[in-house]
Coordinates of C-alpha atoms in Angstrom, one line a residue:
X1 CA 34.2 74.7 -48.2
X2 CA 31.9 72.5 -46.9
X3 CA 28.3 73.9 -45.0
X4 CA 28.6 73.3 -40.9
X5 CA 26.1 70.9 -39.4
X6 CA 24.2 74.1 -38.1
X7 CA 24.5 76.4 -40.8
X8 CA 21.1 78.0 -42.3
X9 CA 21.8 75.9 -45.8
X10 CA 22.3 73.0 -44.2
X11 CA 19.1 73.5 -41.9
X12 CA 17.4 74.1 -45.4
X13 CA 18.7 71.0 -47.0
X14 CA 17.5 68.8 -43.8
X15 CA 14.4 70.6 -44.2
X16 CA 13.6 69.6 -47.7
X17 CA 14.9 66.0 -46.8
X18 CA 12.7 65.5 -43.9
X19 CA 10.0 67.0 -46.2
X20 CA 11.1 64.2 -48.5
X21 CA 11.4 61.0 -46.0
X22 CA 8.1 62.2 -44.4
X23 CA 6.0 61.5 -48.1
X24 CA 8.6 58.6 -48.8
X25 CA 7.2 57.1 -45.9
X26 CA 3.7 57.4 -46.4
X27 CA 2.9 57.2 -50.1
X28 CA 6.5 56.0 -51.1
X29 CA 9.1 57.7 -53.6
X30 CA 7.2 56.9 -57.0
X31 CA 4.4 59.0 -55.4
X32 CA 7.0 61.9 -54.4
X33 CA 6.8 65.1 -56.5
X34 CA 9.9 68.2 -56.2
X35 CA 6.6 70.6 -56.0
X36 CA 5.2 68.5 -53.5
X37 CA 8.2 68.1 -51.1
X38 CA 8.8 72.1 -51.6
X39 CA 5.2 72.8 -50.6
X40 CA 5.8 70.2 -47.3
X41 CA 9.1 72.1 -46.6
X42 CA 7.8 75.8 -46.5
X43 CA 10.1 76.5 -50.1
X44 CA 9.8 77.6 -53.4
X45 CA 9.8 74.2 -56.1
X46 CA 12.8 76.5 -57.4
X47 CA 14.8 75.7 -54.2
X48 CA 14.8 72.7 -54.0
X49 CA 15.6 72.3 -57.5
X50 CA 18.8 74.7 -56.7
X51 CA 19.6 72.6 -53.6
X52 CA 19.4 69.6 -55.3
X53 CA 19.6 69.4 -59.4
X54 CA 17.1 66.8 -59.9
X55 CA 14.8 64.1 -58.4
X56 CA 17.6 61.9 -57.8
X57 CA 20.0 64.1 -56.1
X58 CA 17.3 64.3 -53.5
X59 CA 17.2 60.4 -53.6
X60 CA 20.8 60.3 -52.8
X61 CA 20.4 62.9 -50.1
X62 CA 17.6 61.0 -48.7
X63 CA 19.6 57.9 -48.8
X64 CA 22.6 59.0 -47.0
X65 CA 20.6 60.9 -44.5
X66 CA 18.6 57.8 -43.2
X67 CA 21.8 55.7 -43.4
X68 CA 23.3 58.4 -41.1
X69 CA 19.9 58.4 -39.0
X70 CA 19.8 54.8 -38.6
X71 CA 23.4 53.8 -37.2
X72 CA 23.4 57.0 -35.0
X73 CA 19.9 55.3 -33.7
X74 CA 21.8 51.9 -33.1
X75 CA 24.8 53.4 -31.2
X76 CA 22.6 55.9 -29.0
X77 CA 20.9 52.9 -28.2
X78 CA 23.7 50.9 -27.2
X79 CA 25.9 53.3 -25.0
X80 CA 22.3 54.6 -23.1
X81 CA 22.5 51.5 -21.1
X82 CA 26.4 52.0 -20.1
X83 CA 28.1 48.5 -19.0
X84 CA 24.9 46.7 -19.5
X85 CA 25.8 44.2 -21.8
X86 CA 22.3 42.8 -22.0
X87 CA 20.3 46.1 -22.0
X88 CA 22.1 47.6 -24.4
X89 CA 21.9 44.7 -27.1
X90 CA 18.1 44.6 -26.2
X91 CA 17.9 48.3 -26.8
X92 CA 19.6 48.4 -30.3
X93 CA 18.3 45.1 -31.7
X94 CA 14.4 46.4 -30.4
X95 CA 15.0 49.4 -32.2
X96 CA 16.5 48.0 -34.9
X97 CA 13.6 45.3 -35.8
X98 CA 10.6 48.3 -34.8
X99 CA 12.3 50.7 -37.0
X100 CA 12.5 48.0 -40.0
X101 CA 8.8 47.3 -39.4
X102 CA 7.6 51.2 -39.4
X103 CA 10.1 52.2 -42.0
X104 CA 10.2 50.8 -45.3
X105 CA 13.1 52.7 -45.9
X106 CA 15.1 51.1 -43.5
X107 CA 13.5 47.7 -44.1
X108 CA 15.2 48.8 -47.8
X109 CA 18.7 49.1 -46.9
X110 CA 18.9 46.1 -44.2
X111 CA 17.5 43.6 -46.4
X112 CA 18.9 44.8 -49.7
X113 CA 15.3 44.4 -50.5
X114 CA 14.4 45.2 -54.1
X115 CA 11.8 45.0 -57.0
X116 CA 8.7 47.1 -57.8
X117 CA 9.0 50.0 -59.9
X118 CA 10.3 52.0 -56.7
X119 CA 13.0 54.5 -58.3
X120 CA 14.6 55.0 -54.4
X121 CA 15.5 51.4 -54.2
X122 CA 18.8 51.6 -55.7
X123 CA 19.9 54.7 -53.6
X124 CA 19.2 52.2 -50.5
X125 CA 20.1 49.3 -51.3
X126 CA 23.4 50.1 -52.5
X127 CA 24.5 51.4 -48.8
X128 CA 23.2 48.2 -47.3
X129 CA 26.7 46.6 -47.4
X130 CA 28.0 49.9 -45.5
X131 CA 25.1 49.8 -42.9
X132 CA 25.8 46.3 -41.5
X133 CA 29.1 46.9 -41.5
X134 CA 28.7 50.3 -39.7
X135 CA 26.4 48.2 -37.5
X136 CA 29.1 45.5 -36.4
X137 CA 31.2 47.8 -36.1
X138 CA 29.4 49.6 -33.4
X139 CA 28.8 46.6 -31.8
X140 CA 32.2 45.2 -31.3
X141 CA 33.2 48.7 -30.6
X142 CA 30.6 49.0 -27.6
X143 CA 31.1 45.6 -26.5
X144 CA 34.7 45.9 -26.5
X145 CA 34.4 48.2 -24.0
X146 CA 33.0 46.0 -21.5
X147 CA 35.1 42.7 -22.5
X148 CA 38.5 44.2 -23.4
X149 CA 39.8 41.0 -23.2
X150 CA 37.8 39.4 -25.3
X151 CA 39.3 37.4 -28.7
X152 CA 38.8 40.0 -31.8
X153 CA 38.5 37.6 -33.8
X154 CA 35.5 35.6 -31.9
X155 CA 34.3 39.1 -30.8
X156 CA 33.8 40.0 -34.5
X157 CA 32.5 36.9 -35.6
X158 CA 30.1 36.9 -32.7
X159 CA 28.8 40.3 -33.8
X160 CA 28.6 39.1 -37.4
X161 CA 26.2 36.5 -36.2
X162 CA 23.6 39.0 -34.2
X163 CA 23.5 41.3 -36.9
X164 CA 22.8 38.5 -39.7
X165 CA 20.5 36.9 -37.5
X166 CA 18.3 40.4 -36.9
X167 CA 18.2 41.2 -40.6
X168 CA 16.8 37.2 -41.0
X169 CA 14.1 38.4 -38.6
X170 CA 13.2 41.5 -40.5
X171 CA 13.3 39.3 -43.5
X172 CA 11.2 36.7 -42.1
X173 CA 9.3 37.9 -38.3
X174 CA 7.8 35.3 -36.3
X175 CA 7.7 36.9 -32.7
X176 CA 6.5 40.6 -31.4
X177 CA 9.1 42.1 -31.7
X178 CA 10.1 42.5 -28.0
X179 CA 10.1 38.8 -26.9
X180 CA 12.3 38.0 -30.1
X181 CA 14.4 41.0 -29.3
X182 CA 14.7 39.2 -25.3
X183 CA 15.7 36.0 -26.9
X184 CA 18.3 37.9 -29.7
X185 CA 20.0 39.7 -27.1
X186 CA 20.3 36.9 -24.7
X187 CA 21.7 34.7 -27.5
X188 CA 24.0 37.8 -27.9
X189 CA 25.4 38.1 -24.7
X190 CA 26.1 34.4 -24.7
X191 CA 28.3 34.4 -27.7
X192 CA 29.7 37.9 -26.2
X193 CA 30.9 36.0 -23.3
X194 CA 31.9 32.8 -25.4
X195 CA 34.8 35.3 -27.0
X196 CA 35.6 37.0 -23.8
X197 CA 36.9 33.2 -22.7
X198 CA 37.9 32.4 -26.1
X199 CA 41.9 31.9 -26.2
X200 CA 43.7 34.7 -27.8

C-alpha cells in the first residue's frame, strides 16, 4: 500500500527532498552530500539512507517531485484567471520563463539541457518529453474550456506552437521576461482564436 499524500512518511520524504532541491539549487547536485541533506532536513544520514537506498534514488525523487511542482505551477496559473483567455496564458508563460531563469532545475528538464559533470541531469532531462506534453496538455485542456468549439486539431497544434516557442526563449532570452511574456501570450490568444474559427 501506497503512503497518503499527508501521511508522517510521506511528510518525511518531502522533507528530505525539499532539503535536497534547496542545496540542488544553490550549490548544484555534484555538491550535494546524503549527510548534508539529512543535517538540512532535521534527520539522521541513516534516514535518509532508509528512505531512499542511495544518492540516486533521491535524484529520482527529486526529479519527479519538481516535475510534479512545475506543471501543478503552470495549471494553478492558468485556471487563477478563470475565462481570461489572455491573463491566464500571461500568467503561466511569466511563470514558466521566471521559474526557468531562477531554477536550473527546471531550465534542465524544459530545455533537455545537458553536459557538465552534473550526475542530476539525466533524472531531468529524461522527463522533459513528459513535461511539455503535460504542459500542452493543460493548455488545450484550459483553453478548451473557453473555446469549446474550437478545431482539436488547430487547438492542439496552436498549443504546440506556444509551448515550443517559450522553451526557445528559455533557450535563447532576449526580452525581460514580462514584456516577452505580453507579446507570447498575445501571439497565443491569436492562434487560440484562429482554431476557434478554424473549420471542423
Amino acid at each position: 500500500m501506497t503512503a497518503s499524500t499527508d501521511s508522517p512518511r510521506q511528510r518525511l520524504r518531502d522533507t528530505i527532498v525539499d532539503a535536497a532541491r534547496a542545496r540542488t539549487i544553490a550549490a548544484g547536485w555534484d555538491a550535494v552530500r546524503m549527510g548534508g541533506v539529512a543535517t538540512a532536513a532535521g534527520v539522521s544520514r541513516q534516514t535518509v539512507y532508509n528512505e531512499f537506498g542511495s544518492k540516486a534514488g533521491l535524484a529520482e525523487a527529486l526529479a519527479r517531485q519538481e516535475v510534479d511542482r512545475f506543471v501543478g505551477d503552470v495549471r494553478a496559473a492558468l485556471v487563477a484567471n478563470g475565462p481570461d483567455v489572455r491573463a491566464g496564458a500571461y500568467a503561466a508563460i511569466a511563470h514558466t520563463l521566471a521559474a526557468a531563469a531562477d531554477n536550473p532545475l527546471v531550465k534542465a528538464i524544459l530545455t533537455s539541457a545537458r553536459g557538465g559533470s552534473d550526475e542530476l541531469l539525466p533524472y531531468l532531462t529524461t522527463r522533459a518529453e513528459v513535461v511539455l506534453t503535460e504542459a500542452s496538455g493543460a493548455l488545450i485542456e484550459w483553453v478548451g474550456d473557453y473555446l469549446p468549439d474550437a478545431d482539436p486539431a488547430a487547438l492542439a497544434f496552436a498549443t504546440d506552437t506556444i509551448v515550443r516557442l517559450v522553451v526557445s526563449h528559455i533557450v535563447l532570452p532576449r526580452d525581460p521576461i514580462d514584456q516577452t511574456a505580453a507579446a507570447l501570450a498575445d501571439l497565443a490568444v491569436r492562434l487560440f482564436m484562429t482554431a476557434a474559427r478554424a473549420p471542423r
